[in-house]
Amino acid sequence: MGKLIIVVGNTGVGKTTLTRQLCQQGGFAGGLEHQVERPFQQRFAEDLARYALPNQVDYLLLRAEQEQAIRRQPEIGIQDGGLETDFWLFTQRFYQKGYLDEAGYQLCARLYTFCRQQLPPPDLIIHLVAPLDVIAARYAQRNRSLEIAQLDDLAALEALLTAWLT
């Protein structure tokens, strides 16, 4: 069974950059976010309340499927964020902001719990940290065609990350 490393941290801290570099330099299998290719991401950006639930269910399933594929390989795999980040940061933040109602949040929580019961936890968690002003500057400079989390979410996401890790 393959080993799984996840790289966690706030939006814009460098998770995807580090994951790509480790995969290229170390020959690790990668599990990236693929935000543009997700079927509900654009619709979610256009109608936050309507598409929050299918978007989050899609992301949680994607990350569980990536983990499962990594675990089947002999080499070590690395995910940028992974199942944990998509649940503990983004699902919870979208619930806080009212994009997910209570029933939608509870469905995501059940799905996360079920997936985690079926899959072993990550073997290693790399936590990237940077001051919020540095993250905000990086976030503002990155050139993604689609962003759901906003600059004003960074402090709340950092608090959610800290709460999950402690």
Coordinates of N, CA and C in Angstrom, one line a residue:
M1 N 0.8 -1.2 0.0 CA 0.0 0.0 0.0 C 0.9 1.2 0.0
G2 N 0.6 2.2 -0.9 CA 1.3 3.4 -1.0 C 1.1 4.3 0.2
K3 N 2.1 5.1 0.4 CA 2.1 6.1 1.5 C 1.5 7.4 0.9
L4 N 0.9 8.2 1.8 CA 0.2 9.4 1.4 C 0.8 10.6 2.3
I5 N 1.2 11.6 1.6 CA 1.6 12.9 2.2 C 0.7 13.9 1.7
I6 N 0.2 14.8 2.7 CA -0.7 15.9 2.2 C 0.1 17.2 2.6
V7 N -0.1 18.2 1.8 CA 0.5 19.5 2.0 C -0.7 20.4 2.4
V8 N -0.7 20.9 3.6 CA -1.9 21.7 4.0 C -1.4 23.2 4.3
G9 N -2.3 24.1 4.3 CA -2.0 25.5 4.6 C -3.1 26.3 4.0
N10 N -3.0 27.6 4.2 CA -4.0 28.5 3.8 C -4.0 28.6 2.3
T11 N -5.1 29.2 1.7 CA -5.1 29.5 0.3 C -4.0 30.4 -0.1
G12 N -3.2 30.1 -1.1 CA -2.2 31.0 -1.5 C -0.8 30.9 -0.8
V13 N -0.7 29.9 0.1 CA 0.5 29.7 0.9 C 1.6 29.0 0.1
G14 N 1.2 28.2 -1.0 CA 2.2 27.5 -1.8 C 2.0 26.0 -1.8
K15 N 0.8 25.5 -1.5 CA 0.6 24.1 -1.4 C 0.8 23.4 -2.8
T16 N 0.2 24.0 -3.8 CA 0.2 23.4 -5.2 C 1.7 23.5 -5.7
T17 N 2.3 24.7 -5.5 CA 3.7 24.8 -6.0 C 4.6 23.8 -5.3
L18 N 4.5 23.6 -4.0 CA 5.4 22.7 -3.4 C 5.1 21.3 -3.8
T19 N 3.8 20.9 -3.9 CA 3.4 19.6 -4.4 C 3.9 19.3 -5.8
R20 N 3.8 20.2 -6.7 CA 4.3 20.0 -8.0 C 5.8 19.8 -8.0
Q21 N 6.5 20.7 -7.3 CA 8.0 20.6 -7.2 C 8.4 19.2 -6.6
L22 N 7.8 18.8 -5.5 CA 8.1 17.5 -4.9 C 7.8 16.3 -5.9
C23 N 6.7 16.4 -6.6 CA 6.4 15.4 -7.6 C 7.5 15.3 -8.7
Q24 N 7.9 16.5 -9.2 CA 8.8 16.6 -10.3 C 10.2 16.2 -9.8
Q25 N 10.7 16.6 -8.7 CA 12.0 16.3 -8.2 C 12.1 15.0 -7.6
G26 N 11.1 14.5 -6.9 CA 11.2 13.3 -6.2 C 10.5 12.1 -6.8
G27 N 9.8 12.3 -7.9 CA 9.2 11.2 -8.6 C 7.9 10.7 -7.8
F28 N 7.3 11.5 -7.0 CA 6.1 11.1 -6.3 C 4.9 11.2 -7.2
A29 N 3.9 10.4 -6.9 CA 2.6 10.5 -7.5 C 1.9 11.7 -7.0
G30 N 1.2 12.5 -7.8 CA 0.6 13.7 -7.4 C -0.9 13.6 -7.4
G31 N -1.5 14.4 -6.5 CA -3.0 14.5 -6.4 C -3.3 16.0 -6.3
L32 N -3.5 16.7 -7.4 CA -3.7 18.1 -7.4 C -5.2 18.5 -7.4
E33 N -5.5 19.7 -7.1 CA -6.8 20.2 -6.9 C -7.7 20.2 -8.2
H34 N -7.2 20.6 -9.3 CA -7.9 20.7 -10.6 C -9.1 21.5 -10.6
Q35 N -9.0 22.7 -10.0 CA -10.2 23.5 -9.7 C -11.0 23.9 -11.0
V36 N -10.3 24.2 -12.1 CA -10.9 24.6 -13.3 C -11.7 23.4 -14.0
E37 N -11.2 22.2 -13.8 CA -11.8 21.0 -14.4 C -13.0 20.4 -13.7
R38 N -13.2 20.9 -12.5 CA -14.3 20.3 -11.7 C -15.7 20.8 -12.2
P39 N -16.6 19.9 -12.3 CA -17.9 20.2 -13.0 C -18.8 21.2 -12.4
F40 N -18.6 21.5 -11.1 CA -19.5 22.4 -10.5 C -18.8 23.7 -10.1
Q41 N -17.5 23.8 -10.3 CA -16.7 24.9 -9.8 C -17.2 26.3 -10.4
Q42 N -17.3 26.3 -11.7 CA -17.7 27.6 -12.4 C -19.2 27.9 -11.9
R43 N -20.0 26.9 -11.9 CA -21.4 27.2 -11.5 C -21.5 27.7 -10.0
F44 N -20.6 27.1 -9.2 CA -20.5 27.5 -7.8 C -20.1 29.0 -7.7
A45 N -19.2 29.4 -8.5 CA -18.7 30.8 -8.5 C -19.8 31.7 -8.9
E46 N -20.7 31.3 -9.8 CA -21.8 32.1 -10.3 C -23.0 32.1 -9.4
D47 N -23.2 31.0 -8.6 CA -24.4 30.9 -7.7 C -24.0 30.1 -6.5
L48 N -23.4 30.8 -5.5 CA -22.8 30.2 -4.4 C -23.7 29.3 -3.6
A49 N -24.9 29.7 -3.3 CA -25.8 28.9 -2.5 C -26.3 27.7 -3.2
R50 N -26.6 27.9 -4.5 CA -27.2 26.7 -5.2 C -26.2 25.6 -5.5
Y51 N -24.9 26.0 -5.7 CA -24.0 24.9 -6.1 C -22.9 24.6 -5.1
A52 N -23.1 25.1 -3.9 CA -22.1 24.8 -2.8 C -22.1 23.3 -2.5
L53 N -23.3 22.8 -2.3 CA -23.3 21.3 -2.0 C -22.8 20.4 -3.0
P54 N -23.2 20.5 -4.3 CA -22.7 19.6 -5.3 C -21.2 19.8 -5.5
N55 N -20.7 21.1 -5.4 CA -19.3 21.4 -5.5 C -18.5 20.7 -4.4
Q56 N -18.9 20.8 -3.2 CA -18.2 20.2 -2.1 C -18.3 18.7 -2.1
V57 N -19.4 18.1 -2.4 CA -19.5 16.7 -2.6 C -18.5 16.2 -3.6
D58 N -18.5 16.9 -4.8 CA -17.6 16.6 -5.9 C -16.1 16.6 -5.4
Y59 N -15.7 17.7 -4.7 CA -14.4 17.8 -4.2 C -14.0 16.7 -3.2
L60 N -14.9 16.4 -2.2 CA -14.6 15.4 -1.3 C -14.5 14.0 -1.9
L61 N -15.3 13.7 -2.9 CA -15.2 12.4 -3.7 C -13.9 12.4 -4.5
L62 N -13.6 13.5 -5.1 CA -12.3 13.6 -5.9 C -11.1 13.3 -5.0
R63 N -11.1 13.9 -3.9 CA -9.9 13.7 -3.0 C -9.9 12.3 -2.4
A64 N -11.0 11.7 -2.1 CA -11.0 10.3 -1.7 C -10.6 9.4 -2.8
E65 N -11.0 9.7 -4.0 CA -10.6 8.8 -5.2 C -9.1 9.0 -5.4
Q66 N -8.6 10.2 -5.3 CA -7.1 10.4 -5.4 C -6.4 9.6 -4.4
E67 N -6.8 9.7 -3.1 CA -6.2 9.0 -2.0 C -6.2 7.5 -2.3
Q68 N -7.3 7.0 -2.8 CA -7.4 5.5 -3.1 C -6.5 5.1 -4.2
A69 N -6.4 5.9 -5.2 CA -5.4 5.7 -6.3 C -4.0 5.7 -5.8
I70 N -3.7 6.7 -5.0 CA -2.3 6.8 -4.4 C -2.0 5.6 -3.6
R71 N -2.9 5.1 -2.8 CA -2.7 4.0 -1.9 C -2.5 2.7 -2.6
R72 N -3.0 2.6 -3.9 CA -2.8 1.4 -4.7 C -1.4 1.3 -5.4
Q73 N -0.7 2.4 -5.4 CA 0.6 2.5 -6.0 C 1.7 2.2 -5.1
P74 N 2.8 1.7 -5.6 CA 3.9 1.4 -4.7 C 4.7 2.6 -4.2
E75 N 4.7 3.7 -5.0 CA 5.4 4.9 -4.6 C 4.6 5.8 -3.7
I76 N 5.3 6.7 -3.1 CA 4.7 7.7 -2.2 C 3.9 8.7 -3.1
G77 N 2.7 9.1 -2.6 CA 1.9 10.1 -3.3 C 1.8 11.4 -2.4
I78 N 1.6 12.5 -3.1 CA 1.4 13.8 -2.4 C 0.2 14.5 -2.9
Q79 N -0.6 15.0 -2.0 CA -1.7 15.8 -2.4 C -1.6 17.2 -1.9
D80 N -2.0 18.2 -2.7 CA -2.1 19.6 -2.2 C -3.4 19.8 -1.5
G81 N -3.4 19.7 -0.2 CA -4.6 19.9 0.6 C -5.3 18.6 0.9
G82 N -5.9 18.0 -0.1 CA -6.5 16.7 0.1 C -7.9 16.8 0.7
L83 N -8.3 15.6 1.1 CA -9.6 15.5 1.8 C -9.8 16.3 3.0
E84 N -8.7 16.4 3.8 CA -8.8 17.1 5.0 C -9.0 18.6 4.8
T85 N -8.2 19.2 3.9 CA -8.4 20.6 3.6 C -9.8 20.9 3.0
D86 N -10.2 20.0 2.1 CA -11.5 20.3 1.5 C -12.6 20.2 2.5
F87 N -12.5 19.4 3.5 CA -13.6 19.4 4.5 C -13.3 20.4 5.6
W88 N -12.2 20.3 6.3 CA -11.9 21.1 7.5 C -11.8 22.6 7.2
L89 N -11.4 23.0 6.1 CA -11.3 24.4 5.7 C -12.4 24.9 4.9
F90 N -12.5 24.3 3.7 CA -13.5 24.9 2.7 C -14.9 24.5 3.0
T91 N -15.2 23.3 3.3 CA -16.6 23.0 3.6 C -17.1 23.8 4.9
Q92 N -16.2 23.8 5.9 CA -16.6 24.6 7.1 C -16.7 26.1 6.8
R93 N -15.8 26.6 6.0 CA -15.9 28.1 5.7 C -17.1 28.4 4.9
F94 N -17.5 27.5 3.9 CA -18.7 27.7 3.1 C -19.9 27.6 4.0
Y95 N -19.9 26.8 5.0 CA -21.0 26.7 6.0 C -21.1 28.0 6.8
Q96 N -19.9 28.5 7.2 CA -19.9 29.7 8.0 C -20.4 30.9 7.2
K97 N -20.2 30.9 5.9 CA -20.6 32.0 5.1 C -22.0 31.9 4.6
G98 N -22.7 30.8 4.9 CA -24.0 30.5 4.5 C -24.2 30.0 3.1
Y99 N -23.1 29.6 2.5 CA -23.3 28.9 1.2 C -23.9 27.5 1.3
L100 N -23.5 26.9 2.4 CA -24.1 25.6 2.7 C -25.0 25.8 3.9
D101 N -26.2 25.2 3.8 CA -27.1 25.2 5.0 C -26.7 24.0 5.9
E102 N -27.5 23.9 7.0 CA -27.1 22.9 8.0 C -27.2 21.5 7.4
A103 N -28.3 21.2 6.6 CA -28.4 19.9 6.1 C -27.3 19.6 5.1
G104 N -26.9 20.6 4.3 CA -25.8 20.4 3.3 C -24.5 20.1 4.0
Y105 N -24.3 20.9 5.1 CA -23.0 20.8 5.8 C -23.0 19.4 6.5
Q106 N -24.1 18.9 7.1 CA -24.1 17.6 7.7 C -23.9 16.5 6.7
L107 N -24.5 16.7 5.5 CA -24.2 15.7 4.4 C -22.7 15.6 4.1
C108 N -22.1 16.7 4.0 CA -20.6 16.8 3.7 C -19.9 16.1 4.9
A109 N -20.3 16.4 6.1 CA -19.6 15.8 7.3 C -19.8 14.3 7.3
R110 N -20.9 13.8 6.9 CA -21.1 12.4 6.9 C -20.3 11.8 5.8
L111 N -20.2 12.4 4.6 CA -19.4 11.9 3.5 C -17.9 11.9 3.9
Y112 N -17.4 13.0 4.5 CA -16.0 13.0 4.9 C -15.8 11.9 5.9
T113 N -16.6 11.7 6.9 CA -16.4 10.7 7.9 C -16.4 9.3 7.3
F114 N -17.4 9.1 6.4 CA -17.4 7.8 5.7 C -16.1 7.5 4.9
C115 N -15.7 8.5 4.2 CA -14.5 8.4 3.4 C -13.3 8.1 4.3
R116 N -13.2 8.9 5.4 CA -12.0 8.7 6.2 C -12.0 7.3 6.9
Q117 N -13.2 6.8 7.2 CA -13.3 5.4 7.8 C -12.9 4.4 6.8
Q118 N -13.0 4.7 5.5 CA -12.7 3.7 4.4 C -11.2 3.8 4.0
L119 N -10.6 4.9 4.3 CA -9.2 5.2 3.9 C -8.4 5.5 5.1
P120 N -7.2 5.0 5.2 CA -6.3 5.4 6.3 C -6.0 6.9 6.3
P121 N -5.7 7.4 7.4 CA -5.3 8.9 7.4 C -4.0 9.1 6.7
P122 N -3.7 10.3 6.3 CA -2.4 10.5 5.7 C -1.2 10.1 6.6
D123 N -0.2 9.6 6.0 CA 1.0 9.2 6.7 C 1.9 10.3 7.2
L124 N 1.8 11.5 6.5 CA 2.5 12.6 6.9 C 1.8 13.9 6.4
I125 N 1.7 14.9 7.3 CA 1.1 16.2 7.0 C 2.2 17.2 7.0
I126 N 2.4 17.9 5.9 CA 3.3 19.0 5.8 C 2.4 20.3 5.9
H127 N 2.7 21.1 6.9 CA 1.9 22.3 7.2 C 2.7 23.5 6.8
L128 N 2.3 24.2 5.7 CA 3.0 25.4 5.2 C 2.4 26.6 5.9
V129 N 3.2 27.4 6.4 CA 2.8 28.6 7.1 C 3.5 29.9 6.6
A130 N 2.8 30.9 6.5 CA 3.3 32.2 6.1 C 2.4 33.3 6.8
P131 N 3.0 34.5 7.0 CA 2.2 35.6 7.6 C 1.0 35.9 6.6
L132 N -0.1 36.3 7.2 CA -1.3 36.6 6.4 C -1.1 37.6 5.3
D133 N -0.2 38.6 5.6 CA 0.0 39.7 4.6 C 0.8 39.1 3.4
V134 N 1.7 38.1 3.7 CA 2.5 37.5 2.6 C 1.5 36.6 1.8
I135 N 0.7 35.9 2.5 CA -0.3 35.0 1.8 C -1.2 35.9 0.9
A136 N -1.7 37.0 1.5 CA -2.6 37.9 0.7 C -1.9 38.4 -0.5
A137 N -0.6 38.8 -0.4 CA 0.1 39.3 -1.6 C 0.3 38.2 -2.6
R138 N 0.6 36.9 -2.2 CA 0.7 35.8 -3.1 C -0.6 35.5 -3.8
Y139 N -1.7 35.5 -3.0 CA -3.0 35.2 -3.5 C -3.4 36.3 -4.6
A140 N -3.1 37.5 -4.3 CA -3.5 38.6 -5.3 C -2.7 38.5 -6.5
Q141 N -1.5 37.9 -6.5 CA -0.6 37.8 -7.7 C -0.9 36.5 -8.5
R142 N -1.4 35.5 -7.9 CA -1.6 34.3 -8.7 C -2.6 34.5 -9.7
N143 N -2.5 33.7 -10.8 CA -3.3 34.0 -12.0 C -4.2 32.9 -12.3
R144 N -5.1 32.6 -11.3 CA -6.1 31.5 -11.5 C -7.3 32.1 -12.1
S145 N -7.9 31.4 -13.1 CA -9.0 31.9 -13.8 C -10.3 31.9 -12.9
L146 N -10.2 31.1 -11.8 CA -11.4 30.9 -11.0 C -11.0 30.8 -9.5
E147 N -11.5 31.7 -8.7 CA -11.2 31.6 -7.3 C -12.5 31.8 -6.5
I148 N -12.8 30.8 -5.6 CA -14.0 30.9 -4.8 C -13.6 31.6 -3.5
A149 N -12.6 31.1 -2.8 CA -12.2 31.8 -1.5 C -11.6 33.2 -1.9
Q150 N -11.9 34.2 -1.1 CA -11.5 35.5 -1.3 C -10.5 36.0 -0.3
L151 N -9.9 37.1 -0.6 CA -8.9 37.7 0.4 C -9.4 37.8 1.8
D152 N -10.7 38.2 1.9 CA -11.3 38.3 3.3 C -11.5 37.0 4.0
D153 N -11.3 35.9 3.3 CA -11.5 34.6 3.9 C -10.2 34.1 4.5
L154 N -9.1 34.7 4.3 CA -7.8 34.2 4.7 C -7.7 34.0 6.2
A155 N -8.1 35.0 7.0 CA -7.9 34.9 8.4 C -8.8 33.8 9.0
A156 N -10.1 33.7 8.4 CA -11.0 32.6 8.9 C -10.5 31.2 8.5
L157 N -9.9 31.1 7.3 CA -9.3 29.8 6.9 C -8.2 29.4 7.7
E158 N -7.3 30.4 8.1 CA -6.2 30.1 9.0 C -6.7 29.6 10.3
A159 N -7.8 30.3 10.9 CA -8.3 29.8 12.1 C -8.9 28.4 12.1
L160 N -9.6 28.1 11.0 CA -10.1 26.7 10.8 C -9.0 25.7 10.7
L161 N -7.9 26.1 10.0 CA -6.7 25.2 9.9 C -6.1 24.9 11.2
T162 N -5.9 26.0 12.0 CA -5.3 25.9 13.3 C -6.2 25.0 14.2
A163 N -7.5 25.2 14.2 CA -8.4 24.4 15.0 C -8.4 22.9 14.6
W164 N -8.3 22.6 13.3 CA -8.2 21.2 12.9 C -6.9 20.6 13.3
L165 N -5.8 21.3 13.2 CA -4.5 20.7 13.5 C -4.2 20.6 15.0
T166 N -4.9 21.3 15.8 CA -4.6 21.3 17.3 C -5.6 20.4 18.0

